[in-house]
Structures are given as C-alpha cells and as structure tokens.
Coordinates of C-alpha atoms in Angstrom, one line a residue:
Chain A
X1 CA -30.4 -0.1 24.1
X2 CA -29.9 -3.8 23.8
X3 CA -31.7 -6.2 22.2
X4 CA -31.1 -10.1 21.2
X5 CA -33.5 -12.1 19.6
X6 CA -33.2 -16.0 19.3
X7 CA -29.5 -15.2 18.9
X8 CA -27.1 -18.8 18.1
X9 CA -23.6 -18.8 17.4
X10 CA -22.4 -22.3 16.5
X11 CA -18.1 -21.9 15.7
X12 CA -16.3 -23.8 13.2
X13 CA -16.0 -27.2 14.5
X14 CA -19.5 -27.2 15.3
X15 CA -18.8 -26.0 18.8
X16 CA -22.3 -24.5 20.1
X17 CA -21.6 -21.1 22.5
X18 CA -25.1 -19.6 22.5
X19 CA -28.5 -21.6 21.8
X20 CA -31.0 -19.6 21.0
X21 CA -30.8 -16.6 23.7
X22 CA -33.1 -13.8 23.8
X23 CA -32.4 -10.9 26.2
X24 CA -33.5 -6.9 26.2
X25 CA -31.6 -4.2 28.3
X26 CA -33.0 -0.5 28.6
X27 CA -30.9 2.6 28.8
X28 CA -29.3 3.2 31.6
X29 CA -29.3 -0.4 32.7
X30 CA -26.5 -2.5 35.2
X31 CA -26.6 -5.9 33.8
X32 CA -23.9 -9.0 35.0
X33 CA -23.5 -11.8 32.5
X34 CA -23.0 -14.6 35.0
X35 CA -22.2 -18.3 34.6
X36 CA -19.3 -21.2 34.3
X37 CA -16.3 -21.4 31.9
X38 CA -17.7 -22.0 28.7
X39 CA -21.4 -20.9 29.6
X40 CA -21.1 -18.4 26.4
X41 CA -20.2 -15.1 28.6
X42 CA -17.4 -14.1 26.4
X43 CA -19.2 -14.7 22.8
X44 CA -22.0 -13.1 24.1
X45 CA -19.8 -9.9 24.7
X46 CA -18.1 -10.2 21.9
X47 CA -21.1 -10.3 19.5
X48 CA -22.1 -7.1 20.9
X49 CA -19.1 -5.0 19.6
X50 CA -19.6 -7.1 16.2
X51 CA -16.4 -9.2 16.7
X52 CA -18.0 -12.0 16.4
X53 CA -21.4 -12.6 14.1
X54 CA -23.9 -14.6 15.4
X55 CA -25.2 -17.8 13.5
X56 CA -28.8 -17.2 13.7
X57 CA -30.8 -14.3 15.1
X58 CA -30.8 -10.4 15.2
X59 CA -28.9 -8.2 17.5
X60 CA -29.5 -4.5 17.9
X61 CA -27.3 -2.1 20.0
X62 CA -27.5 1.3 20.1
X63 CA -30.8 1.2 17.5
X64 CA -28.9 -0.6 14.9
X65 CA -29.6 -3.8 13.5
X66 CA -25.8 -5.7 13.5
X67 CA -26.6 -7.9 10.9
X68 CA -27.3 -5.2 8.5
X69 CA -24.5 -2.9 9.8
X70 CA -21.7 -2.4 7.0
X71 CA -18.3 -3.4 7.9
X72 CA -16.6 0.0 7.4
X73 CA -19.4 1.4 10.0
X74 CA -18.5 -1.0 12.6
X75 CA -15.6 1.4 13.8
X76 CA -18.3 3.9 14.0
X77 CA -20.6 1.0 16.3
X78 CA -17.6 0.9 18.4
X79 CA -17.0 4.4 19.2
X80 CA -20.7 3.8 21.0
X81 CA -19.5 0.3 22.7
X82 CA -16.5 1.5 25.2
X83 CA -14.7 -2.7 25.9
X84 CA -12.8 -3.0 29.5
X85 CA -10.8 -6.1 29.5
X86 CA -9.9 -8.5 32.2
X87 CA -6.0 -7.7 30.9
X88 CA -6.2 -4.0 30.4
X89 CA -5.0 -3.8 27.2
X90 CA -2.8 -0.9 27.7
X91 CA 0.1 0.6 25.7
X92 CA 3.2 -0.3 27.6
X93 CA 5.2 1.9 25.9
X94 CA 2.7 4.9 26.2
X95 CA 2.1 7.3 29.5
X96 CA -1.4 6.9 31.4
X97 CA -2.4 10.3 29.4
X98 CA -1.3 9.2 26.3
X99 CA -2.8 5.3 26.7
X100 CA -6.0 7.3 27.2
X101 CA -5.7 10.3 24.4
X102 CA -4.8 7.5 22.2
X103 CA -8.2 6.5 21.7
X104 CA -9.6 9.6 21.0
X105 CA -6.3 10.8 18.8
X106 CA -7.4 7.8 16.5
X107 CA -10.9 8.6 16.2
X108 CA -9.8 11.8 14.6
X109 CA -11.0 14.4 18.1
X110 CA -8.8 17.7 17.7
X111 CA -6.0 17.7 19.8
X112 CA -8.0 20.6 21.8
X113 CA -11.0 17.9 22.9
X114 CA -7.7 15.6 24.2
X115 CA -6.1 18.0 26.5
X116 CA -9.9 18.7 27.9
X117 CA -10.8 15.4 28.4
X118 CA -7.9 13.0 29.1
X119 CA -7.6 14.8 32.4
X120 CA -10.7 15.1 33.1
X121 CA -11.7 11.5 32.8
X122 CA -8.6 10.8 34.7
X123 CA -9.4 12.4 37.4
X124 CA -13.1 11.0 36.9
X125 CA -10.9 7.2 38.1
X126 CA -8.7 8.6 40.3
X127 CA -5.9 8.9 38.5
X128 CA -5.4 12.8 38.5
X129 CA -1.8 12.7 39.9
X130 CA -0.3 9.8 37.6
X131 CA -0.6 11.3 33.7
X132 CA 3.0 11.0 33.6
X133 CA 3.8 7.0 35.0
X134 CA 3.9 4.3 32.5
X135 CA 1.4 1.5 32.9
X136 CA 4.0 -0.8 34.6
X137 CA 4.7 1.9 37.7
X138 CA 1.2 1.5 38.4
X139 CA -1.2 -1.7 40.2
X140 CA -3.1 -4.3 38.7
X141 CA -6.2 -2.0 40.1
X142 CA -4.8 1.3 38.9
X143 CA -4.2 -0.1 35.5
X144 CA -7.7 -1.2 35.1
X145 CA -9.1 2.2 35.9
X146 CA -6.8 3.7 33.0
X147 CA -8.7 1.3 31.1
X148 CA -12.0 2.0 31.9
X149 CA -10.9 5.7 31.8
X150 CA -10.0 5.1 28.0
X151 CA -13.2 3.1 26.9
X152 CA -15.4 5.9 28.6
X153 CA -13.0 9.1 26.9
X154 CA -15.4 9.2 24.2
X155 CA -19.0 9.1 26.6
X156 CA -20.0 5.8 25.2
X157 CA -23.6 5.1 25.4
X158 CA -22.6 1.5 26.6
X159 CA -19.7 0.0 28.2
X160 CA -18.9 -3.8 27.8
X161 CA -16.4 -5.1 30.6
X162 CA -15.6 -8.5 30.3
X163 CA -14.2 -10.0 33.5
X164 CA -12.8 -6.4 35.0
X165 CA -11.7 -8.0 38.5
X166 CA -10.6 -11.3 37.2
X167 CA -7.2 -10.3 37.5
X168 CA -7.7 -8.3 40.8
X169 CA -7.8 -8.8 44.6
X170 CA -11.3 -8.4 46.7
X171 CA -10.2 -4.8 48.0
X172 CA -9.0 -3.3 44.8
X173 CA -11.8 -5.2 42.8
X174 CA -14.2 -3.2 45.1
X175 CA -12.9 0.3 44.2
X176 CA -13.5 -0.5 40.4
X177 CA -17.0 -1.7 41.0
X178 CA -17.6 1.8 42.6
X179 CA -16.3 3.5 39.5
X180 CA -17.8 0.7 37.4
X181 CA -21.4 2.6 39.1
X182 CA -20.5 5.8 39.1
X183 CA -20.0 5.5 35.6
X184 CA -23.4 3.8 34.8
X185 CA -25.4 6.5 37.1
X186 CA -24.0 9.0 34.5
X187 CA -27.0 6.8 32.2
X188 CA -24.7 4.8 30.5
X189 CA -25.6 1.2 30.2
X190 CA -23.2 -1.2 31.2
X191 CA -22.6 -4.8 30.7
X192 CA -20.2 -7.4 32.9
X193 CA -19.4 -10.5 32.3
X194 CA -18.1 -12.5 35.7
X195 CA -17.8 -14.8 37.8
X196 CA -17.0 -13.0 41.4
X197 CA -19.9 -14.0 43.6
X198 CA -18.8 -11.6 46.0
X199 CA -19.8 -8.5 44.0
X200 CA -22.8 -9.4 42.1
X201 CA -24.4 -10.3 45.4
X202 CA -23.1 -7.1 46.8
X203 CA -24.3 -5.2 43.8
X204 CA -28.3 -6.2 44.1
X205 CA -28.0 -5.7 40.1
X206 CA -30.5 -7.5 37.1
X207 CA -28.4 -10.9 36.7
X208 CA -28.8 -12.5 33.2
X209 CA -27.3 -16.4 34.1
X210 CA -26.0 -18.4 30.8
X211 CA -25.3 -21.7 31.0
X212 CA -24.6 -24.3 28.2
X213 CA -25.2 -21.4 25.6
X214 CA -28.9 -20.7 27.3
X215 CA -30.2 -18.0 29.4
X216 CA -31.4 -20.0 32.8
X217 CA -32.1 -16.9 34.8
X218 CA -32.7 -13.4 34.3
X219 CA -33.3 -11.8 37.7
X220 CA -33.6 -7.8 38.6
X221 CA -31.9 -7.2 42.2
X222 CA -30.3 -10.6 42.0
X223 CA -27.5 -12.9 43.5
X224 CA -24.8 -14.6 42.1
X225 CA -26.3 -18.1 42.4
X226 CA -30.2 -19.0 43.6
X227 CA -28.9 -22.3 45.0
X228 CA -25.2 -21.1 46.4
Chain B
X1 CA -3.6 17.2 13.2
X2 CA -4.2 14.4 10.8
X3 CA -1.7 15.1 8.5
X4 CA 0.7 15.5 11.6
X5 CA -0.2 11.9 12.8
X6 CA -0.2 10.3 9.6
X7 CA 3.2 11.3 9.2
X8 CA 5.0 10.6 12.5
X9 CA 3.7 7.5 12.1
X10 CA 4.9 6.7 9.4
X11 CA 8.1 7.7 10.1
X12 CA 8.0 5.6 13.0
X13 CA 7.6 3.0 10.9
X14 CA 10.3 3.4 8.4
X15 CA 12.7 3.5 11.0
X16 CA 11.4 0.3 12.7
X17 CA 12.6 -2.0 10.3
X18 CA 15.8 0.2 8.2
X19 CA 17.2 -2.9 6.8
X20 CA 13.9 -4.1 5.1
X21 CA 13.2 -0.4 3.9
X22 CA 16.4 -0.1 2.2
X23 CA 16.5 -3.7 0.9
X24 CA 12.6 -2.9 -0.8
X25 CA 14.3 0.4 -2.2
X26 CA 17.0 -0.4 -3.7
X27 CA 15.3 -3.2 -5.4
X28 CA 12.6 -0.7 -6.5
X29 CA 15.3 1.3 -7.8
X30 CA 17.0 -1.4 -9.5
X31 CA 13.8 -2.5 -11.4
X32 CA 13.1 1.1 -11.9
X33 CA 16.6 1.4 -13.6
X34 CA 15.9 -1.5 -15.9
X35 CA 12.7 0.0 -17.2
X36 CA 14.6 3.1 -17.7
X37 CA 17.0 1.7 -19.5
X38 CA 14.5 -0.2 -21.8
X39 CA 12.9 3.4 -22.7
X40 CA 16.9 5.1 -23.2
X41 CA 17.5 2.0 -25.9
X42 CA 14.0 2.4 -27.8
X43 CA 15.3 5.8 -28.0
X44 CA 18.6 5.3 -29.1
X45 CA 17.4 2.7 -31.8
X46 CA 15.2 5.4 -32.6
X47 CA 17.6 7.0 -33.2
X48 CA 19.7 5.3 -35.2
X49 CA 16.9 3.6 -37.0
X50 CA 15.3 7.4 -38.5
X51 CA 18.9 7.9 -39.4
X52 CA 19.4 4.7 -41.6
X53 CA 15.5 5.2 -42.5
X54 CA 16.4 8.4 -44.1
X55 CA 19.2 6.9 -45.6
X56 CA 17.0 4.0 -47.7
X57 CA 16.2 4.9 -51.5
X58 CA 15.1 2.4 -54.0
X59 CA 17.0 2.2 -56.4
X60 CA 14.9 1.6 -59.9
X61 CA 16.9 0.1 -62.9
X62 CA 16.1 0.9 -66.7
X63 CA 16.4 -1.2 -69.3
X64 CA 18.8 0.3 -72.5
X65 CA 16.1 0.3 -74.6
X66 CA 13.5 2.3 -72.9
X67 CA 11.4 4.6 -74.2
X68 CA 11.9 8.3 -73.1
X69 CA 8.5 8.7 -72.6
X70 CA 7.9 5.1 -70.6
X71 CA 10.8 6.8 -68.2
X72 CA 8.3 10.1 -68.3
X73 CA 5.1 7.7 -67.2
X74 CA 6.9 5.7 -64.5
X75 CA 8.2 9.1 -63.2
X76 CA 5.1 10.8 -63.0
X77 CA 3.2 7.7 -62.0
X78 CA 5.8 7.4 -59.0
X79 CA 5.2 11.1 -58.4
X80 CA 1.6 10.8 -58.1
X81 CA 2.2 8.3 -54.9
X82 CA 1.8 9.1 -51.5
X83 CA 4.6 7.5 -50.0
X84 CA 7.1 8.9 -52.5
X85 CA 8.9 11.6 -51.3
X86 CA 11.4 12.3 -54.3
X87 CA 12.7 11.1 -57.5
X88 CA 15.9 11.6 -58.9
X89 CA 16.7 10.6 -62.4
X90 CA 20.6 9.3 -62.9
X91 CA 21.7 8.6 -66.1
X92 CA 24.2 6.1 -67.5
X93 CA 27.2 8.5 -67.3
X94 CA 26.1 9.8 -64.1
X95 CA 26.0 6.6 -62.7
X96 CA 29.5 5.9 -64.4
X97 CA 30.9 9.3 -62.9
X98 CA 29.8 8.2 -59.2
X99 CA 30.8 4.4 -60.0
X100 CA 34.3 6.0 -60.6
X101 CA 34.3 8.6 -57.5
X102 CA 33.5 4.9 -55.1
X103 CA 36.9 3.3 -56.6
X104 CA 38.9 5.9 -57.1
X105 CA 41.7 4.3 -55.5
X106 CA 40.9 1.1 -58.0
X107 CA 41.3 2.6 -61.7
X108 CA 41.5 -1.3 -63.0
X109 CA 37.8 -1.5 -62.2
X110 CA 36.7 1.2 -64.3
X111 CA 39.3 1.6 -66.8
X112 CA 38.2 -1.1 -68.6
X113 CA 34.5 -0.8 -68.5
X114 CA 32.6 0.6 -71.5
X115 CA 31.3 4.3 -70.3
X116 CA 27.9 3.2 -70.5
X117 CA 27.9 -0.2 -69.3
X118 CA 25.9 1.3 -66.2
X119 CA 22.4 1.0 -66.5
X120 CA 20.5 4.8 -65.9
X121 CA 18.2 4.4 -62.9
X122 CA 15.6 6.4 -60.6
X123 CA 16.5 6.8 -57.1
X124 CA 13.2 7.5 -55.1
X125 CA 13.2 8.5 -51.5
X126 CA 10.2 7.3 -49.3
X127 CA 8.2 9.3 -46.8
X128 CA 8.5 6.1 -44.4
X129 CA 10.8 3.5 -44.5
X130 CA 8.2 1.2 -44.2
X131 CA 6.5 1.4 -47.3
X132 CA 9.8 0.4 -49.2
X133 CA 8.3 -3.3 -49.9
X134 CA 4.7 -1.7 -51.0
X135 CA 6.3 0.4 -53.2
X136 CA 9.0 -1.8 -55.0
X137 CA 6.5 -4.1 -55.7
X138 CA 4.5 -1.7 -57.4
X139 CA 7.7 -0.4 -60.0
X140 CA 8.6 -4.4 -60.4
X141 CA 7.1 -5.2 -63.0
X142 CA 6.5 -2.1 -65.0
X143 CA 7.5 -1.8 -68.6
X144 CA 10.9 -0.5 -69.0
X145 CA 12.1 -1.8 -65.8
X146 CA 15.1 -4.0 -65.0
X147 CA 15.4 -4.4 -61.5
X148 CA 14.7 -3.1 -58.1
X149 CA 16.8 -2.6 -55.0
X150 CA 16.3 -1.8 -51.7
X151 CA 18.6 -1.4 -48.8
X152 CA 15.8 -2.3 -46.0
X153 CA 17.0 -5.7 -44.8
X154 CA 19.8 -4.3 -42.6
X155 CA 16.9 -1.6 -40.8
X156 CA 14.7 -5.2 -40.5
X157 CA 17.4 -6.8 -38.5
X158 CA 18.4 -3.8 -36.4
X159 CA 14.6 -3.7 -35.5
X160 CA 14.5 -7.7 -34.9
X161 CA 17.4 -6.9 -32.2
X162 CA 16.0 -4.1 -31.1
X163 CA 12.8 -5.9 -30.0
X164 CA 14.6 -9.1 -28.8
X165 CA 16.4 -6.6 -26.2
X166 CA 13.5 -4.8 -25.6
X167 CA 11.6 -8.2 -24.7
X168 CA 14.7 -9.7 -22.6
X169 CA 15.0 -6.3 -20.4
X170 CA 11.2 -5.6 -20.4
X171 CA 11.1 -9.2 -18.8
X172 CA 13.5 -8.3 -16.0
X173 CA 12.3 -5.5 -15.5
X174 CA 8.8 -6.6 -14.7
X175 CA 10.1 -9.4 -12.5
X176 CA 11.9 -7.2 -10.5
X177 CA 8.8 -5.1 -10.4
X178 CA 7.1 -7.5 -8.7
X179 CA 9.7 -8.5 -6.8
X180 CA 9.8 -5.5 -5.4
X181 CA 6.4 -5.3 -4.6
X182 CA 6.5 -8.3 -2.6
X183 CA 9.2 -6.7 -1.2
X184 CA 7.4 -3.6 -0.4
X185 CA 4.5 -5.7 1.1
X186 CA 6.7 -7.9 3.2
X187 CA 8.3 -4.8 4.9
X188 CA 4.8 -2.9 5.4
X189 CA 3.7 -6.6 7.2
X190 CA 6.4 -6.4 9.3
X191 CA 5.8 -3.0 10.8
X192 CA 2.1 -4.0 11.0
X193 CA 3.1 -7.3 13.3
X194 CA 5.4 -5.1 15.2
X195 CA 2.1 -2.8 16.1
X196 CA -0.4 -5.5 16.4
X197 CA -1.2 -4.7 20.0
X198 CA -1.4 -0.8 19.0
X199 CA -3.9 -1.6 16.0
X200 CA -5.8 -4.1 18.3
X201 CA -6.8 -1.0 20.6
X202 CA -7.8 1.0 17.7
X203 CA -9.9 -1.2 16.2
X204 CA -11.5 -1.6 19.4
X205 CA -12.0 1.9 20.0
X206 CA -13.2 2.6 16.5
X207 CA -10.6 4.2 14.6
X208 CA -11.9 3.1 10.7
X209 CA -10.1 1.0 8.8
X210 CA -8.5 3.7 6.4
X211 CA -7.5 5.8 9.5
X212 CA -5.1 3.0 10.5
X213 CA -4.1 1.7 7.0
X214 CA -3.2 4.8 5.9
X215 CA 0.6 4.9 7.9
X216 CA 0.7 1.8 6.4
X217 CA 0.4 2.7 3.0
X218 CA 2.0 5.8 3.2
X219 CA 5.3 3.9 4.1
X220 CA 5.1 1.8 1.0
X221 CA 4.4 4.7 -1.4
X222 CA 7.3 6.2 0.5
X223 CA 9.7 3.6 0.0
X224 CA 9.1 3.0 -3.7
X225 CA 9.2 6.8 -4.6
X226 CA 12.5 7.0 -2.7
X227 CA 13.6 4.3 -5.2
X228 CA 12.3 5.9 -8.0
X229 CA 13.8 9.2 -7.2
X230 CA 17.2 7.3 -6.9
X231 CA 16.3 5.4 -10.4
X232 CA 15.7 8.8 -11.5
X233 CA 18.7 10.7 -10.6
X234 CA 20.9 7.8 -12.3
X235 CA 18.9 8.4 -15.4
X236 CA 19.5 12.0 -15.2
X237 CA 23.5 11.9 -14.2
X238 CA 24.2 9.3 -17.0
X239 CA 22.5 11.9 -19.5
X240 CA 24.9 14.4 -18.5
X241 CA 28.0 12.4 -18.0
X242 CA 28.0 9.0 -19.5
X243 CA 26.0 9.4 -23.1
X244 CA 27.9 12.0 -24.4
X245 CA 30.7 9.6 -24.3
X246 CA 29.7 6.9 -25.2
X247 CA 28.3 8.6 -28.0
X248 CA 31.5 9.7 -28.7
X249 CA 32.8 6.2 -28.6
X250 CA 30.5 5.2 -31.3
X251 CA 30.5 8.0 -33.2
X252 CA 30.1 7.0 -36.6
X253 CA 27.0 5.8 -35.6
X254 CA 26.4 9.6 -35.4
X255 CA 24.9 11.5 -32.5
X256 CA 22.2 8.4 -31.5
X257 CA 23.2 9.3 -27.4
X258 CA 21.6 12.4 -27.5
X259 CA 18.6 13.0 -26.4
X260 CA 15.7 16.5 -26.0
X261 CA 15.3 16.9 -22.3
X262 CA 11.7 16.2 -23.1
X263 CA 12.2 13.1 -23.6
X264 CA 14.7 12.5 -20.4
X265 CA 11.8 13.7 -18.8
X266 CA 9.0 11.5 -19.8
X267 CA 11.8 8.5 -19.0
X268 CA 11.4 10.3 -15.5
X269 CA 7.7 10.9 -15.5
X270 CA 7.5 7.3 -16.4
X271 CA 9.8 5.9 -14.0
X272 CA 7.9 8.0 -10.6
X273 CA 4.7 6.6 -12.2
X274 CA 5.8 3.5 -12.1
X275 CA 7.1 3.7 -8.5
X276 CA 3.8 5.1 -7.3
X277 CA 2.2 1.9 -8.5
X278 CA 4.4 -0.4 -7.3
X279 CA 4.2 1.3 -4.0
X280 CA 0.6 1.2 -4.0
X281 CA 0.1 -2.1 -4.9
X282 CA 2.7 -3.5 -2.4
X283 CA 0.8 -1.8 0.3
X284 CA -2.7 -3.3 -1.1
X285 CA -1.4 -6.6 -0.9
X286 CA 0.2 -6.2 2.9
X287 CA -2.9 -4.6 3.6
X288 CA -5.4 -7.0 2.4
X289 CA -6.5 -9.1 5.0
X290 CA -4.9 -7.5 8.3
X291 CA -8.1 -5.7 8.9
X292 CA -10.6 -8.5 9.1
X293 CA -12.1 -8.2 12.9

C-alpha cells in the first residue's frame, strides 16, 4: 500500500529531515511514526499526500509511483489519502454536517451520495446528534472526530493522522484511538505520527522509530521506546 | 449541482469585497468606453473622409493651342484607366460661365476678363481617392497639358489627425486595459486570501485544481462583462440621444454622426469581446501561482 525506497528530503537551507529511509506497509496495516521533534515525522507524512517531494528516492502509495504522478492527478492521489490534523482543520463558519459534506461537495459526489453519507459517517464517530452545532459548541475531542469523520467520507484506502491527540487530554485521546481502530479494522491502512507513549504502548501496533531523518526501529507489536 | 455551486460561490465572492468589485468595474468600463469611442471616431472620419473623397476631381488644364485630337487621345487614354471613374470635358466658356456663377456678387472680377481667358480643362473623378497622386503624375507631362490640380492635401491632413487621435486614445485605452486587469486580479486575490483556509481543506481533500479556480475566475469574467455591458449601454444611449445632435451642431459637415446599427453593433460585439479578455486574463494572472501545493 506503502512503499519508500532510499527516500531523502534535504530543504532549502540544506536542512536534512529524512536520510535515506526505506519502509513498506501492507493493506490493512496500523503503523505509528514515532520519534522527537525534528526526527522527520511530519515530512515523512507530508511526502505521502505529495505536499512535499522527496530529494532522492521513490515513493509509491496506493500503486502509484509519486515521482511520476502528474500534478493535476494529485487531487485525484488525495481523494485516496484521507489527512487528520493535530488542529482539526475545520470550517468555523460551517455546521458539523456541512464541514463534512464539504469534502465530498468539492470532489464533485451528487448531492444524493452527501445526504447518505454525512450522516452516516457521523454517526460512524459519534456524532449522530450534533449535525446542526458549529465546530466551536463542540470539544477539542468532538472536533477531532468531525475531522476524522470528513477525511474518511470518501472510504479512503489510507488515512494519514499527524499528531491526532496532540491537542487532547488522556481520556478523550482514548476515545479517538478507538475510532482511530475501528476505522482501520474496516481494511483501511492507517498512518500516525506521535509522540504519546501512553497509546502506542497501549496499542501493541508495528512502530516505525525516526530519528535524526533515519529509521532506528521498525518493530510489529511494539512500544513507544525499547529503553523507556 | 455544479453549475449550482459554481455559482453561489461566486456570488459569495462578489459580495465579499463590493468596494474592489465596483472599483475593477468601473474601470473596465471606463477603458471599455475609450476603446469605444476610438472605433465611433474611425467611423465618423470615415465618414467624413468618403464624403470629401468623393468630392476630389483632378482637375487637368489644356494648353490654347491643343490639338482636338491630342484632347481626343488624352481622353480616351484616361478612359482606358482603372482608377478613372469619369471624365468631363469643360470648355473655355464653360469654365468662364461657372467662374462667373462663383463671383456673382463680384462683377469687377469678371467684367473685365476676356471671355476666354479660362483655360478648357478635364475634370476626372477617381474610383479611390487614393490613386489621385498615381494618376496626376501620369496626365503631367502629356502633350497638350498645362497643369494639374488636385484637392487631396486637405483629405491627407484630416487623415494625419485622424491617426494622431486614434494613437493618443488607443494608448489610453490600452493602459486602462491593463489597469483594469490588474485590477480585476487584485480583487479575485483578495477573495482567494479571504478563503485560504476553505481552499486549504480542498486541496487536501482532493478537489482539482480547476474545480476550485473556477469561482475564481468566474468572478473576474463577471466583473469585466458587467463593465462592458455598462460601456455598452453608454455606447448605445449616446447613439440614440447624443449623435444626432451633435450632428446637428456640425452640420455642414453633413450627416458624419450617423451610423447603420450594424455597425453600433460590431462597436458592441467588440467592446464584450474585449471585456471577456480582460476578464480572463485578470483571473489568469490572480490565479497563477495560488495553486502550487
């Protein structure tokens, strides 16, 4: 599903965020991105929806090659990559429904396929009885899951969350974990970056550890840290 | 459904930022109105210009002692050219007849003149005004033949004045063209900073690139039709109310203010043409490089 091979990405000012990684993740796969500020989590993410372009290297998601991936199909990559954001991301000025039918209103789904599914997935996270409140009537955790809910609308074969609990408390960040699973046991793949030891040792999912732009672990079932 | 959102969000736009929409259509409509009014003069110094053209004759004068049948060559060699429309012979007394009709309030200036002190003379009439140097040349220096006159310097000036106004407005015009471009872009930039965060998400979410420029561009076209529609409806009213008098103002100039409605509506044609473009570009350049990620 996922595939780098000898990936660098050096920015300009000669700044070095990923060395040389090589990583491969099946179909279906749970797989934390783990590691310190500045260990290359976030460009690592970020190459994967094509926002950023690696230096060296090839990347294949989804069975395409990146590097040879026109830019007018990348929206078309993207509608297969759903992003979850530590922030959210939402439309302040838009309803929970509409934050959600948004993304599949711009993708050009009929307006029949939105009033199926943007309940449906909203009740999929929970959030069956608040189509109507604005994203500031609701909590940091309940905000997040109308996020998720919008990046998995359109079924994504993979779903890239980069720091989902960062902003959260232990409790709530435990309820968004549980859809986090729910949602890959439907087969999709999904990727998190973090840094909450808490759930990656509660998880018992493959850990991939960067750190200084290399991969220093890659461990099925694993912890947060060997040594911590 | 498309068509639906395209528009409401383009409308959404317009209304975001009034005061830059209006400033970019007025100016559109200003420039617009300039270009116009460049096409109205070509077409009243076309006017005037096929007036006075048809007005030129060169007048050929005979020597007293020509041959009858030198007169009957030159007039049959003029007759056999292309650009010669027609050839009218006018004898000494003819020419001493009309000299008297032009004075006839001034009897001292024929009274003493000799009946046929007025050389006889061909007037020829051109198929185009322009072939009145070509064709004097040819009759200078054939036998027989005094001297040739032409009236075309005053059509040579008119047409020098003609094309230094033409230049001069063209030149506004275009500036304000582009001016108004810019101004189209700036406006459609604005709107597009006031939705980053919305475009952000649907980038994210894969909506294509045309999907979200098209809003965009929409609201440019919009704005610069509006303005030519308004350059266009000046054009129109000052057909129907302000030509006619000032043709009548100038009327010896005769009826040079009036023109087919054909041609009002190629003025028209060419001024919504115009707009489109502008519009179009003006979005191109707003749009240019906000798509980049």
């Amino acid at each position: 599903m996922i595939k780098m091979v000898v990936v660098e990405k050096t920015y300009k000012g000669g700044i070095h965020a990923l060395n040389g990684i090589s990583v491969e993740m099946e179909k279906g796969e749970f797989v934390f991105i783990v590691g310190p500020s500045g260990s290359g989590k976030s460009t690592f993410m970020k190459l994967l929806t094509k926002e950023e372009e690696p230096t060296a290297g090839e990347i294949y998601v989804a069975g395409k090659n990146l590097a040879n991936l026109p830019r007018w199909r990348v929206p078309y990559l993207r509608r297969n990559v759903g992003s979850v954001f530590q922030d959210f991301k939402l439309l302040p000025n838009k309803t929970v429904f509409e934050n959600v039918a948004f993304a599949l209103e711009v993708i050009g789904r009929p307006k029949s396929v939105v009033r199926r599914q943007v309940p449906q997935i909203l009740e999929l996270v929970g959030l069956g009885e608040k189509l109507d409140r604005f994203p500031d009537e609701l909590s940091g955790g309940e905000q997040q899951r109308v996020s998720i809910a919008r990046a998995f609308v359109n079924r994504p074969l993979i779903l890239v969350a980069d720091e989902p609990t960062g902003n959260l408390d232990p409790a709530t960040s435990v309820g968004i974990m549980r859809l986090l699973d729910r949602i890959n046991r439907t087969g999709t793949t999904v990727v998190m970056a973090t840094h909450d030891h808490a759930i990656v040792d509660s998880m018992r999912r493959r850990v991939i550890e960067l750190e200084g732009g290399n991969v220093v672990r890659d461990q099925s079932r694993g912890i947060y840290g060997v040594g911590t | 459904m498309r068509a639906n959102y395209f528009l409401s969000e383009t409308v959404t736009n317009l209304k975001r930022n009034v005061l830059m929409t209006v400033a970019a259509i007025s100016t559109v409509a200003i420039s617009l109105l300039l270009l116009g009014g460049v096409r109205i003069l070509d077409l009243t110094i076309n006017n005037v210009t096929s007036r006075w053209e048809a007005k030129v004759e060169i007048s050929t004068f005979l020597r007293d002692d020509i041959a009858p049948d030198e007169t009957q060559d030159l007039e049959s060699d003029l007759a056999n050219m292309n650009e010669v429309q027609s050839i009218t012979y006018v004898s000494k007394e003819e020419a001493f007849e009309e000299f008297k009709e032009l004075y006839a309030d001034h009897p001292e200036f024929y009274e003493t003149l000799p009946k046929d002190s007025l050389p006889a003379s061909l007037r020829i009439k051109l198929t185009d005004a322009d072939y009145t140097q070509l064709v004097a040349a040819r009759i200078r220096g054939a036998p027989g033949v005094d001297s040739v006159n032409f009236g075309g310097d005053i059509i040579k000036r008119l047409l020098q004045v003609n094309s230094l106004l033409r230049t001069i407005t063209l030149a506004m015009s275009v500036i304000l063209l582009v001016a108004a471009a810019a101004l189209i872009a700036n406006t459609i930039r604005l709107a597009i900073y006031a939705r980053r965060d919305e475009i952000g998400i649907m980038k994210l979410v894969g909506a294509t690139n045309w999907f979200i420029r098209i809003p965009f561009m929409l609201e440019g076209v919009f704005a610069a039709m509006v303005g030519a529609l308004v350059s266009g409806l000046v054009v129109l009213l000052s057909n129907e109310f302000l030509f006619s008098r000032v043709g009548n103002f100038l009327q010896f100039l005769g009826p040079v203010f009036e023109f087919s409605t054909s041609e009002i509506l190629w003025v028209l044609a060419l001024l919504i043409l115009v707009g489109a473009g502008i519009g179009i570009v003006g979005s191109m350049l707003a749009l240019r490089r906000f798509l980049e990620v």
